Coordinates of C-alpha atoms in Angstrom, one line a residue:
X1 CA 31.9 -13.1 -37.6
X2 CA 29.6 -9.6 -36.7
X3 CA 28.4 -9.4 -33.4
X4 CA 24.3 -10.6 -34.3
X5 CA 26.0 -14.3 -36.1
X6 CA 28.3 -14.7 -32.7
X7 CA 25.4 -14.3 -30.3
X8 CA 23.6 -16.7 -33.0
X9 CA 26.1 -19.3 -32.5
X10 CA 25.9 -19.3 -28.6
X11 CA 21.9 -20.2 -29.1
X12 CA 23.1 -23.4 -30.9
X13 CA 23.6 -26.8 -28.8
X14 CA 27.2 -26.1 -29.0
X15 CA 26.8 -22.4 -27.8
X16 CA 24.3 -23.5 -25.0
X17 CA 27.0 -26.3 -23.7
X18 CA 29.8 -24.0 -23.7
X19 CA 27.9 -21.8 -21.4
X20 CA 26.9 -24.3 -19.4
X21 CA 30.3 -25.3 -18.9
X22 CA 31.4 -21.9 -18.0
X23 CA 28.6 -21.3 -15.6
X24 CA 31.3 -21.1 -12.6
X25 CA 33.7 -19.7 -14.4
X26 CA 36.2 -18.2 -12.7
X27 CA 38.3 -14.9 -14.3
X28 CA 41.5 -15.6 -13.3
X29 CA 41.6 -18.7 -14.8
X30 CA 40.5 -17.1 -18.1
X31 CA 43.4 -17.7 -19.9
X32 CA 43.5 -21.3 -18.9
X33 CA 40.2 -21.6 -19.8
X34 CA 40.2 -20.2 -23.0
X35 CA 43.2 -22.9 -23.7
X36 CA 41.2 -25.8 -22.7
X37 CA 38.0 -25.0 -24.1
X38 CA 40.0 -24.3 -27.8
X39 CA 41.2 -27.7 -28.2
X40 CA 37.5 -28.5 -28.5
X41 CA 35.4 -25.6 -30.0
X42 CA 36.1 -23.0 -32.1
X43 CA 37.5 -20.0 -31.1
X44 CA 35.1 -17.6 -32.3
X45 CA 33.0 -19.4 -30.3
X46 CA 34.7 -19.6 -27.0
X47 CA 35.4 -15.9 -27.1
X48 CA 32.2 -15.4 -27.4
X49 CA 31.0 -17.5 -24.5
X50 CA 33.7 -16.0 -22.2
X51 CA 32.6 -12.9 -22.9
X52 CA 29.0 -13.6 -22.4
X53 CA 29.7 -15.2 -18.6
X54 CA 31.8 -12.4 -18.1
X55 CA 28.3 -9.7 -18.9
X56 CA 26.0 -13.3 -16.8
X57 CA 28.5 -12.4 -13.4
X58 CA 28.2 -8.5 -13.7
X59 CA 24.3 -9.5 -14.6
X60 CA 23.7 -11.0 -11.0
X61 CA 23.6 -7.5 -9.0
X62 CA 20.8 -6.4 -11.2
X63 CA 18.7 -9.4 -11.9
X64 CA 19.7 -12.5 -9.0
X65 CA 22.4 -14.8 -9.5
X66 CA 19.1 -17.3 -10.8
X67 CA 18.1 -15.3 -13.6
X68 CA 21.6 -14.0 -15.1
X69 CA 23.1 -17.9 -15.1
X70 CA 20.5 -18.3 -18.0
X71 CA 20.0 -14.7 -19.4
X72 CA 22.1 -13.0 -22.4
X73 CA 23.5 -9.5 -22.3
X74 CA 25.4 -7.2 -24.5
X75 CA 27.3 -4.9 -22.2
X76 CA 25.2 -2.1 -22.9
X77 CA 22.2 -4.2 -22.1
X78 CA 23.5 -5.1 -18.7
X79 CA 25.0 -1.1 -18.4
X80 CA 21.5 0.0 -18.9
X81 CA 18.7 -2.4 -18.0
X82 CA 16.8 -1.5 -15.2
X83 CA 17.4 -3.6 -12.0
X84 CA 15.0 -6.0 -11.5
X85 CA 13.7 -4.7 -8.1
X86 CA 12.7 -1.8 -9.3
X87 CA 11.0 -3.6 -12.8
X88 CA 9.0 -5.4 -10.9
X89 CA 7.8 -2.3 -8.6
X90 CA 7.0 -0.7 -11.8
X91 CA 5.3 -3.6 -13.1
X92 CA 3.3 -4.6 -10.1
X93 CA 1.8 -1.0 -10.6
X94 CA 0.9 -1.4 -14.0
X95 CA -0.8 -4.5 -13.2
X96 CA -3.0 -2.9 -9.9
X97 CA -3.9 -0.1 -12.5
X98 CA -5.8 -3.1 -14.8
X99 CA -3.1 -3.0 -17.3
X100 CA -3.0 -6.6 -19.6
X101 CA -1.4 -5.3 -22.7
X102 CA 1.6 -3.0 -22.9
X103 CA 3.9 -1.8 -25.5
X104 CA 7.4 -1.4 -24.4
X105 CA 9.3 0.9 -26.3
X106 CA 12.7 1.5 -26.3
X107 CA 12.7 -2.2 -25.1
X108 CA 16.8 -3.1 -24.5
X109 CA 17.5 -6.7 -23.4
X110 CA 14.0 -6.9 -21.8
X111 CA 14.5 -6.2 -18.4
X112 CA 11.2 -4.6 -17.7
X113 CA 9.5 -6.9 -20.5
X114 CA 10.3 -9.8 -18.5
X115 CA 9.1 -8.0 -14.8
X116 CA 5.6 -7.4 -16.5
X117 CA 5.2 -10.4 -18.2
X118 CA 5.7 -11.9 -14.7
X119 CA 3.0 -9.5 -13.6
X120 CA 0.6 -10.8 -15.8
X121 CA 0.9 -8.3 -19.0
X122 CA 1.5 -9.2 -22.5
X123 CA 4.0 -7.3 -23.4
X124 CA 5.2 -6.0 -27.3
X125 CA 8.5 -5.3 -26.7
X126 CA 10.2 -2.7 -29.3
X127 CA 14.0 -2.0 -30.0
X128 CA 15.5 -0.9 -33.5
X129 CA 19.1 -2.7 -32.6
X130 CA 19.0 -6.3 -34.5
X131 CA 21.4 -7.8 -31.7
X132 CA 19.4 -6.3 -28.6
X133 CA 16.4 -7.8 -29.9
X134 CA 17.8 -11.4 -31.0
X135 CA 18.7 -10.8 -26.7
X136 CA 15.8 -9.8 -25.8
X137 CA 13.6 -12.8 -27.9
X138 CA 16.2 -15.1 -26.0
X139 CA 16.2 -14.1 -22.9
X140 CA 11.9 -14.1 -23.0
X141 CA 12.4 -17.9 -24.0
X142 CA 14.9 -18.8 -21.4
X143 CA 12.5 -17.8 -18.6
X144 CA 9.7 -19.5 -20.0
X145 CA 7.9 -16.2 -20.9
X146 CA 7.6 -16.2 -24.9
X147 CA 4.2 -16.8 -24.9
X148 CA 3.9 -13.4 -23.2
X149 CA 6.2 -10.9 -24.6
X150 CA 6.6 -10.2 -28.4
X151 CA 9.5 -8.9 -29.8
X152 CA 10.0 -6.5 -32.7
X153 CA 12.8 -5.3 -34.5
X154 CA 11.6 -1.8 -35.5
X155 CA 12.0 2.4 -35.3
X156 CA 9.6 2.5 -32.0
X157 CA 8.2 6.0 -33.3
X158 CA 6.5 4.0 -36.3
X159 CA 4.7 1.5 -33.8
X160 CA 1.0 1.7 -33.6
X161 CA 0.2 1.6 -30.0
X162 CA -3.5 2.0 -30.0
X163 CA -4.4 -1.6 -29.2
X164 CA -2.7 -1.5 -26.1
X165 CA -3.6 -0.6 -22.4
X166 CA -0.5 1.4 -21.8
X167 CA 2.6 2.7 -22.9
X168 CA 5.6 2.1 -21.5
X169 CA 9.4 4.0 -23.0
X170 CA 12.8 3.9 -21.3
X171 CA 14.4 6.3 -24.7
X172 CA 18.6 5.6 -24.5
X173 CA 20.3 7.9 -22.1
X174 CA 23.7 7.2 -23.1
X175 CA 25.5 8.4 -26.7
X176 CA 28.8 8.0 -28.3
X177 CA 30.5 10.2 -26.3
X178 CA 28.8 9.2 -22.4
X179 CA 25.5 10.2 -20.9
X180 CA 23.2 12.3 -22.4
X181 CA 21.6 15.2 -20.3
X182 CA 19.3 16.9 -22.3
X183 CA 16.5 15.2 -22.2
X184 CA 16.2 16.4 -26.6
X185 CA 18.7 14.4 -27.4
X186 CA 17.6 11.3 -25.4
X187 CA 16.6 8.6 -28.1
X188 CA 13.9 9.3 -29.3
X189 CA 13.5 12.4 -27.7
X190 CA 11.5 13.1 -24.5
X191 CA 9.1 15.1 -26.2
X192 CA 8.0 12.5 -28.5
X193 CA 7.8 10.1 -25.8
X194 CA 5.4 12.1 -24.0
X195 CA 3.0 12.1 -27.2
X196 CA 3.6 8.6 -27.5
X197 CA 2.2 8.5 -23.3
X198 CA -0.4 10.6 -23.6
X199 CA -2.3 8.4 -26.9
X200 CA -2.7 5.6 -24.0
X201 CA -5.0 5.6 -21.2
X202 CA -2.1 4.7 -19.2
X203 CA 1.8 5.0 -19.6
X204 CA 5.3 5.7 -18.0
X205 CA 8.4 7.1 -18.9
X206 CA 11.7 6.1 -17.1
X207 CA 13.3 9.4 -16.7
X208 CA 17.2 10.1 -15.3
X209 CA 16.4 10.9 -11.7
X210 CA 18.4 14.5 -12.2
X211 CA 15.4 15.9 -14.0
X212 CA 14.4 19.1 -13.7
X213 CA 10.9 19.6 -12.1
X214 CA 10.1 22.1 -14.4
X215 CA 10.6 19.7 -17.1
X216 CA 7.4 17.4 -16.1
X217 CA 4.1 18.0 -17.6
X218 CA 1.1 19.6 -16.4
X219 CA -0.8 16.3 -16.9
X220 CA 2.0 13.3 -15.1
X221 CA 2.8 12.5 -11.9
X222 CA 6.7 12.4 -10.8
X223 CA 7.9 9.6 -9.0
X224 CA 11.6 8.7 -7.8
X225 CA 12.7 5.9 -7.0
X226 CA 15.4 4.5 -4.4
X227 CA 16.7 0.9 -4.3
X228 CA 18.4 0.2 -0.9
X229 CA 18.9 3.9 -0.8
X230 CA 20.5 4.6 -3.6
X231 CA 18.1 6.9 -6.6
X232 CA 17.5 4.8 -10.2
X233 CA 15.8 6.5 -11.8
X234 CA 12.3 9.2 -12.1
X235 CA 9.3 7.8 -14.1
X236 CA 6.6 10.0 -15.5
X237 CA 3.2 8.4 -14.9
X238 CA 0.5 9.1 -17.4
X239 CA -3.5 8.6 -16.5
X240 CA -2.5 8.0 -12.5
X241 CA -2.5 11.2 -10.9
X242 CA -1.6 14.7 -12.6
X243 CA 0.3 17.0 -10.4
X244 CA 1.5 14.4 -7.7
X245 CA 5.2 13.8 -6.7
X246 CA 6.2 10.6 -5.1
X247 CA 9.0 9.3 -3.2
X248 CA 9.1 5.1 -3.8
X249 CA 11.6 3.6 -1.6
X250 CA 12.4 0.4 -2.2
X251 CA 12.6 -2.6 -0.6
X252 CA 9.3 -2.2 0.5
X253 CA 7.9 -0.2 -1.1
X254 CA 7.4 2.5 1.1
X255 CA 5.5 5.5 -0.8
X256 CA 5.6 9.4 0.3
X257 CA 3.3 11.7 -1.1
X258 CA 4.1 15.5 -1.1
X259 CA 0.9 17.2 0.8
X260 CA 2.3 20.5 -0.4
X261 CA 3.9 21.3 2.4
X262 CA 5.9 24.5 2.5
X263 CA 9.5 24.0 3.9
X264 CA 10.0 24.5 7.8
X265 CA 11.5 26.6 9.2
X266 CA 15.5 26.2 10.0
X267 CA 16.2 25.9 13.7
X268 CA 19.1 25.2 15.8
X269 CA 20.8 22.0 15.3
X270 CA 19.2 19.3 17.9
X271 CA 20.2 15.9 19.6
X272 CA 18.9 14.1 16.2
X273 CA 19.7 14.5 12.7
X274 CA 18.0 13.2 10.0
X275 CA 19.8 12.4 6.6
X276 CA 16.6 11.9 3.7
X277 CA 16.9 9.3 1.1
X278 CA 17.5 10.9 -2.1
X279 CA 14.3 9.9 -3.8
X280 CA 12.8 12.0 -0.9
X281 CA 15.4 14.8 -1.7
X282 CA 14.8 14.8 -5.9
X283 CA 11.0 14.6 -5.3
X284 CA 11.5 17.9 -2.7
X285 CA 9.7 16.0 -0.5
X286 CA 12.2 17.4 2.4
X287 CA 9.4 19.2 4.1
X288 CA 6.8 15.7 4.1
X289 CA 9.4 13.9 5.5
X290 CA 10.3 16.4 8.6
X291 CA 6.9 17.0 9.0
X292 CA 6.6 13.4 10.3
X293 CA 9.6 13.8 12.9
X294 CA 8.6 17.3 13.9
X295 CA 11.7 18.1 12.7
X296 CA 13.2 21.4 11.6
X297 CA 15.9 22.7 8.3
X298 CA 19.3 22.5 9.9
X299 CA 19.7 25.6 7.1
X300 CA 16.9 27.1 4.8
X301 CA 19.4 25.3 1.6
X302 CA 20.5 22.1 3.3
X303 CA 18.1 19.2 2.9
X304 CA 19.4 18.0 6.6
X305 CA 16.3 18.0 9.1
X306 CA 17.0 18.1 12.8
X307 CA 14.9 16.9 15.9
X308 CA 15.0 17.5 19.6
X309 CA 13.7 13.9 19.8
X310 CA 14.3 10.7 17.8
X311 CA 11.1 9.3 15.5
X312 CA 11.1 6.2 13.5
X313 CA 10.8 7.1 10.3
X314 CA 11.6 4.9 6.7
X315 CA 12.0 8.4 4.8
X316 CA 15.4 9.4 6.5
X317 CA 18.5 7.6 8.0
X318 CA 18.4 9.0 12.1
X319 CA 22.0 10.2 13.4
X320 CA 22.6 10.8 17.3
X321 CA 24.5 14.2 17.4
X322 CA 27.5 14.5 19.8
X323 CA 28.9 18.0 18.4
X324 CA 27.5 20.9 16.2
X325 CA 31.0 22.9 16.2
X326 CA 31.7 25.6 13.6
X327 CA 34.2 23.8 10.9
X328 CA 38.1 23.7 11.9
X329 CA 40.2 20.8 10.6
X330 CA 42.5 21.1 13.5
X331 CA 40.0 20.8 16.3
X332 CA 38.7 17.9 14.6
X333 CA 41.8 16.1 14.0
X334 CA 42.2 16.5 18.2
X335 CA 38.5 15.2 19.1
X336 CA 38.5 12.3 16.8
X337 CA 42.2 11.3 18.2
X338 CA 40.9 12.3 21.8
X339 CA 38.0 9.6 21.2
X340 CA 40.0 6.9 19.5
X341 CA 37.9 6.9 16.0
X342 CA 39.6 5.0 13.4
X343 CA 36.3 4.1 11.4
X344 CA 35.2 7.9 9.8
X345 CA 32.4 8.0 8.0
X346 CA 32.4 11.3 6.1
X347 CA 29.5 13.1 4.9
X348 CA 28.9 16.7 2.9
X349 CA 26.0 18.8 2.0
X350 CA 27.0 22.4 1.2
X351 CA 30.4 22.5 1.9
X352 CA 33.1 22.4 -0.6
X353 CA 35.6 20.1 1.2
X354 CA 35.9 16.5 0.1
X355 CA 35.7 13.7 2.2
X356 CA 38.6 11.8 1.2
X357 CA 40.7 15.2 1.3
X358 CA 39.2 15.4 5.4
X359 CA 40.1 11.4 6.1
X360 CA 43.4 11.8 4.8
X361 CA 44.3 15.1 6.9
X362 CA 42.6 13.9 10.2
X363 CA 43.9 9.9 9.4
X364 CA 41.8 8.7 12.1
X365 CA 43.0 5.9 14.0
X366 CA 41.5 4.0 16.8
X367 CA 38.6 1.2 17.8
X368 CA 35.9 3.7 18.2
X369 CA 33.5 4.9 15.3
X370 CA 31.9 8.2 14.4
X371 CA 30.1 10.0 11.4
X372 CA 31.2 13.2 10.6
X373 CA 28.9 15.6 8.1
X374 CA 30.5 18.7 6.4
X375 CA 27.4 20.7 6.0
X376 CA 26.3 24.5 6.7
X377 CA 23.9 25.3 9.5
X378 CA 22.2 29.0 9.9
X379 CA 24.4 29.7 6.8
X380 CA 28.1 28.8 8.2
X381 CA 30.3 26.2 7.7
X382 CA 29.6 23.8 9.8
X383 CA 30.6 20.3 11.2
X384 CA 28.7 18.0 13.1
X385 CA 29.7 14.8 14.9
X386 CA 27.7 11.5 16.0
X387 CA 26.5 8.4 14.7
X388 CA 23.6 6.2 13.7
X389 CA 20.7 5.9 15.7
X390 CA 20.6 2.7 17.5
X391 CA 24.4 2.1 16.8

């Protein structure tokens, strides 16, 4: 049986009760499982279903435990697929732009399909894989959303998109042999995607957040974007606002938009240090962000800010700093036993020491806790010593 006729037969009555039946399944009881559920179905069958609770558990992280008990993934799909906090972000701004018909391209399992028909868009949702669409079709009828996205099977650089408000392409990232870095040899390639933006009056491109700033055009706006701190992905917006760089933090969302600030000016290192999200830091937004602390570069290539006094702030995490001491293993070894820390959190920006190299040689012990970053101030080696603001 080839991959597209097994996920065919888990759409069946029979396929649709054997998930149900495994939608608390537990993995270490696989092999059990698997035993009782053959007596009764055939095998082809139950492999399949195990497999596909297996993808529904890993699901839950990106798309809520409610959703992935009644979606279908391939692993790909779930590898891939943006996570739906930062869909529906995406498709929430689509929607404030007037958007009401969009053409997905490059589509996948339908993660984003599903986020903007849930915004209100009718959506044409495009992938050339036979099995990612037969996923995507079913997972837009599980959620009671058929009605508003419409799947095609098809080579997404022979779409017409003219009918549609906007464009939006996620081209694959990944190859045979891993990720793909060059953004050429995405599929299909960035260039073309681009084109395929700029023929709507609106579009986006989701974009590997490690792209070069030289690489976005004259005419988009560059946005990163953070979930809970941690960067997904850039997107290139199309008819928004040429020029612009944003920081989107999410939850939220929180929004920075560079002023075109030139960078500050490094200072000594202060009572406060302030650690930028990344989106902040791929968007060089470094200089907005101490701006609004009236902070200062810790070192002209370190993308630490310092303060004399603490700020709130949502576009950096505040540290209290105990100790700006030039970097010596063995003098930090004695000040984290002299203070009793056994919880070490370990931090580097321009140095070349690892962190789990430092924890293993200092092997902190104690009831105390204390951050430690491995960083460079005023161009030397630095380490400094403190711990979260309010903690």
């Amino acid at each position: 049986m080839n991959a597209l006729d097994s996920f065919a037969a888990l759409l069946t009555d029979e396929g649709r009760a054997l998930l149900a039946d495994l939608r608390d399944y537990d993995p270490a009881r696989e092999l059990a499982t698997a035993t009782r559920l053959r007596r009764d179905h055939p095998a082809d069958l139950v492999s399949a279903a195990l497999g596909q609770a297996r993808l529904r558990q890993r699901a839950a992280a990106k798309f809520g435990a409610g959703d992935a008990a009644v979606m279908f993934f391939t692993p790909n799909g779930v590898e891939q697929a943006t996570r739906t906090s930062v869909a529906r972000y995406r498709a929430e701004r689509f929607a404030a732009l007037g958007v009401r018909r969009l053409a997905d391209l490059c589509c996948g399992i339908g993660g984003d399909a599903i986020a903007l028909a849930r915004a209100g868009v009718a959506v044409l949702a495009v992938d050339r894989d036979p099995l990612t669409c037969a996923v995507a079709r079913a997972n837009a009828e599980a959620l009671g959303l058929a009605d508003r996205i419409e799947v095609r099977c098809a080579d997404v650089t022979e779409v017409d998109t003219s009918g549609y408000d906007a464009v939006f392409a996620d081209p694959a990232r990944r190859g045979g042999r891993g990720r793909i870095f060059d953004p050429e040899a995405y599929s299909p390639p960035l260039s073309w995607a681009i084109g395929a933006a700029r023929s709507a009056p609106y579009a986006a491109l989701k974009i590997a957040p490690g792209v070069p700033h030289e690489a976005v055009p004259d005419d988009a706006e560059a946005e990163w974007i953070s979930d809970g701190g941690e960067v997904k992905e850039a997107v290139f917006w199309f008819g928004t606002a040429p020029g612009a760089r944003r920081a989107t933090l999410l939850p939220g969302p929180r929004t920075l938009t560079g002023a075109g600030l030139p960078d500050p000016a490094p200072g000594p290192v202060g009572r406060w240090l302030y650690e930028p999200d990344g989106a902040v830091i791929r968007a060089h937004l470094v200089a907005d962000a101490a701006a609004g602390v009236d902070g200062r570069l810790i070192d002209p290539t370190i993308a630490y800010v310092t303060a004399d006094e603490l700020r709130p702030t949502p576009w950096a995490t505040a540290y209290e700093i105990t100790d700006a001491l030039p970097f010596n293993l063995k003098k930090l070894k004695a000040l984290l036993r002299e203070r009793e820390v056994g919880k070490l959190t370990v931090k580097k920006r321009g140095s070349a020491v690892e962190p789990e190299e430092l924890r293993r040689k200092v092997k902190p012990q104690g009831p105390n806790a204390a951050t430690v970053f491995l960083t460079r101030a005023a161009g030397a080696p630095t380490m400094l010593i403190g711990r979260p603001a309010g903690g």
